[in-house]
GROMACS .gro file of C-alpha atoms in nm:
model
  156
    1MET     CA    1  -1.640   1.178  -5.014
    2SER     CA    2  -2.013   1.160  -4.974
    3SER     CA    3  -2.191   1.464  -4.838
    4GLU     CA    4  -2.315   1.247  -4.559
    5ARG     CA    5  -1.966   1.121  -4.477
    6ALA     CA    6  -1.818   1.485  -4.482
    7ARG     CA    7  -2.095   1.596  -4.239
    8LEU     CA    8  -2.004   1.308  -4.011
    9VAL     CA    9  -1.655   1.380  -4.017
   10GLU     CA   10  -1.721   1.755  -3.944
   11GLU     CA   11  -1.941   1.623  -3.646
   12VAL     CA   12  -1.665   1.401  -3.519
   13LEU     CA   13  -1.430   1.679  -3.514
   14PHE     CA   14  -1.680   1.922  -3.354
   15LYS     CA   15  -1.770   1.652  -3.076
   16SER     CA   16  -1.391   1.590  -3.031
   17ARG     CA   17  -1.337   1.964  -2.972
   18GLU     CA   18  -1.630   1.970  -2.727
   19LEU     CA   19  -1.488   1.666  -2.548
   20SER     CA   20  -1.132   1.815  -2.538
   21THR     CA   21  -1.277   2.145  -2.370
   22GLU     CA   22  -1.485   1.946  -2.113
   23THR     CA   23  -1.172   1.754  -2.034
   24VAL     CA   24  -0.949   2.054  -1.987
   25MET     CA   25  -1.205   2.213  -1.760
   26PHE     CA   26  -1.254   1.886  -1.562
   27HIS     CA   27  -0.876   1.864  -1.510
   28THR     CA   28  -0.835   2.234  -1.423
   29ALA     CA   29  -1.110   2.168  -1.145
   30ILE     CA   30  -0.922   1.858  -1.018
   31ALA     CA   31  -0.592   2.052  -1.025
   32GLU     CA   32  -0.737   2.345  -0.839
   33THR     CA   33  -0.863   2.115  -0.549
   34ARG     CA   34  -0.509   2.004  -0.510
   35GLY     CA   35  -0.334   2.329  -0.551
   36LEU     CA   36  -0.198   2.242  -0.881
   37SER     CA   37  -0.216   2.362  -1.243
   38ALA     CA   38  -0.369   2.143  -1.508
   39VAL     CA   39  -0.030   2.113  -1.666
   40ASP     CA   40   0.104   1.989  -1.337
   41THR     CA   41  -0.173   1.708  -1.317
   42LYS     CA   42  -0.089   1.605  -1.680
   43VAL     CA   43   0.266   1.574  -1.619
   44LEU     CA   44   0.184   1.362  -1.316
   45ASP     CA   45  -0.025   1.140  -1.538
   46TYR     CA   46   0.286   1.067  -1.730
   47LEU     CA   47   0.451   0.954  -1.427
   48ALA     CA   48   0.151   0.744  -1.341
   49ARG     CA   49   0.123   0.575  -1.674
   50PHE     CA   50   0.485   0.549  -1.761
   51GLY     CA   51   0.657   0.525  -1.413
   52PRO     CA   52   0.944   0.740  -1.289
   53GLN     CA   53   1.098   0.942  -1.566
   54THR     CA   54   1.401   1.185  -1.594
   55PRO     CA   55   1.338   1.539  -1.629
   56LYS     CA   56   1.463   1.525  -1.982
   57ASP     CA   57   1.200   1.258  -2.048
   58LEU     CA   58   0.918   1.451  -1.887
   59ALA     CA   59   1.015   1.758  -2.119
   60ARG     CA   60   1.032   1.545  -2.426
   61LEU     CA   61   0.681   1.370  -2.325
   62SER     CA   62   0.512   1.694  -2.250
   63GLY     CA   63   0.674   1.937  -2.499
   64LEU     CA   64   0.755   2.170  -2.225
   65ALA     CA   65   1.082   2.356  -2.194
   66PRO     CA   66   1.325   2.182  -1.982
   67ALA     CA   67   1.356   2.484  -1.739
   68SER     CA   68   0.985   2.480  -1.692
   69VAL     CA   69   0.991   2.114  -1.618
   70THR     CA   70   1.277   2.166  -1.356
   71ALA     CA   71   1.073   2.455  -1.198
   72MET     CA   72   0.757   2.232  -1.193
   73ILE     CA   73   0.939   1.951  -1.039
   74ASP     CA   74   1.093   2.162  -0.781
   75ARG     CA   75   0.719   2.288  -0.686
   76LEU     CA   76   0.575   1.939  -0.682
   77GLU     CA   77   0.853   1.820  -0.466
   78ARG     CA   78   0.789   2.093  -0.214
   79LYS     CA   79   0.429   2.006  -0.200
   80GLY     CA   80   0.548   1.620  -0.162
   81ILE     CA   81   0.381   1.504  -0.462
   82VAL     CA   82   0.704   1.388  -0.645
   83ASP     CA   83   1.054   1.302  -0.532
   84ARG     CA   84   1.376   1.274  -0.686
   85ARG     CA   85   1.536   0.919  -0.677
   86PRO     CA   86   1.887   0.816  -0.811
   87HIS     CA   87   1.876   0.671  -1.166
   88PRO     CA   88   1.960   0.310  -1.138
   89ASP     CA   89   2.187   0.300  -1.455
   90ASP     CA   90   2.346   0.647  -1.439
   91ARG     CA   91   2.461   0.799  -1.118
   92ARG     CA   92   2.456   1.148  -1.293
   93ARG     CA   93   2.099   1.146  -1.358
   94VAL     CA   94   1.772   1.141  -1.148
   95LEU     CA   95   1.430   0.993  -1.186
   96ILE     CA   96   1.130   1.185  -1.078
   97ALA     CA   97   0.880   0.944  -0.910
   98LEU     CA   98   0.524   1.003  -0.775
   99ASP     CA   99   0.450   0.993  -0.405
  100GLU     CA  100   0.202   0.698  -0.414
  101GLN     CA  101   0.015   0.814  -0.078
  102THR     CA  102  -0.028   1.172  -0.201
  103ILE     CA  103  -0.169   1.049  -0.541
  104ALA     CA  104  -0.393   0.778  -0.349
  105ASN     CA  105  -0.533   1.071  -0.130
  106GLY     CA  106  -0.671   1.217  -0.452
  107VAL     CA  107  -0.824   0.922  -0.622
  108HIS     CA  108  -1.183   1.000  -0.482
  109LEU     CA  109  -1.197   1.312  -0.673
  110TRP     CA  110  -1.235   1.087  -1.003
  111ASP     CA  111  -1.502   0.860  -0.860
  112HIS     CA  112  -1.816   1.033  -1.025
  113LEU     CA  113  -1.641   1.038  -1.362
  114VAL     CA  114  -1.515   0.687  -1.352
  115LYS     CA  115  -1.840   0.562  -1.232
  116ARG     CA  116  -2.032   0.737  -1.498
  117MET     CA  117  -1.797   0.630  -1.780
  118TYR     CA  118  -1.853   0.262  -1.691
  119GLU     CA  119  -2.221   0.333  -1.728
  120LEU     CA  120  -2.175   0.495  -2.064
  121CYS     CA  121  -1.958   0.197  -2.183
  122ASP     CA  122  -2.223  -0.043  -2.088
  123ARG     CA  123  -2.430   0.106  -2.372
  124TYR     CA  124  -2.194  -0.015  -2.645
  125THR     CA  125  -2.113  -0.356  -2.781
  126GLU     CA  126  -1.759  -0.521  -2.751
  127ASP     CA  127  -1.710  -0.442  -3.133
  128GLU     CA  128  -1.826  -0.073  -3.080
  129LEU     CA  129  -1.599  -0.041  -2.773
  130ARG     CA  130  -1.305  -0.170  -3.002
  131THR     CA  131  -1.397   0.093  -3.251
  132VAL     CA  132  -1.409   0.365  -2.988
  133ILE     CA  133  -1.076   0.241  -2.856
  134GLY     CA  134  -0.906   0.249  -3.211
  135PHE     CA  135  -1.047   0.605  -3.265
  136VAL     CA  136  -0.919   0.731  -2.924
  137GLU     CA  137  -0.584   0.583  -2.979
  138GLY     CA  138  -0.558   0.734  -3.326
  139ALA     CA  139  -0.680   1.068  -3.203
  140THR     CA  140  -0.424   1.056  -2.907
  141ALA     CA  141  -0.139   0.986  -3.135
  142LEU     CA  142  -0.228   1.256  -3.366
  143THR     CA  143  -0.265   1.500  -3.092
  144HIS     CA  144   0.078   1.402  -2.930
  145GLU     CA  145   0.240   1.447  -3.283
  146SER     CA  146   0.082   1.786  -3.319
  147THR     CA  147   0.193   1.897  -2.991
  148ALA     CA  148   0.553   1.780  -3.070
  149LYS     CA  149   0.528   1.970  -3.395
  150LEU     CA  150   0.433   2.286  -3.225
  151THR     CA  151   0.681   2.272  -2.942
  152GLY     CA  152   0.977   2.115  -3.151
  153ALA     CA  153   0.988   1.816  -2.913
  154THR     CA  154   1.084   1.466  -3.034
  155ASP     CA  155   1.030   1.126  -2.908
  156GLY     CA  156   1.384   1.020  -3.005
   0.00000   0.00000   0.00000
């Protein structure tokens, strides 16, 4: 590998680290405005992206211990953010679903970031955006894989 390529790879890793830190701090600030933890908000994001999930699915997705997920669901249900619904295919299981109105009430917290991200994307060509998308997808998969390796979670 050329020294310039090695330098660029190191810079990508460093800039990714910076982005990760700023992202965690932003999500912590969002969470605190809602009386939640950053982990709570990220589990809620799984529900927003993937739809209602079983507690077991949430534990698998997040890498959290099942007991921790159960306690979190109990807290979020008391706050009216999620509810338990019967599983359509198995009466013994429940699905955890978002309360859409509660979530809608917090959407405004994202307005500044989303607006500025659109402005940032305007700087790039469609091909450059495709490259960024590919990198972010790969980095996301590697990060999820690394979390699963650390926590012993599996996707199966």
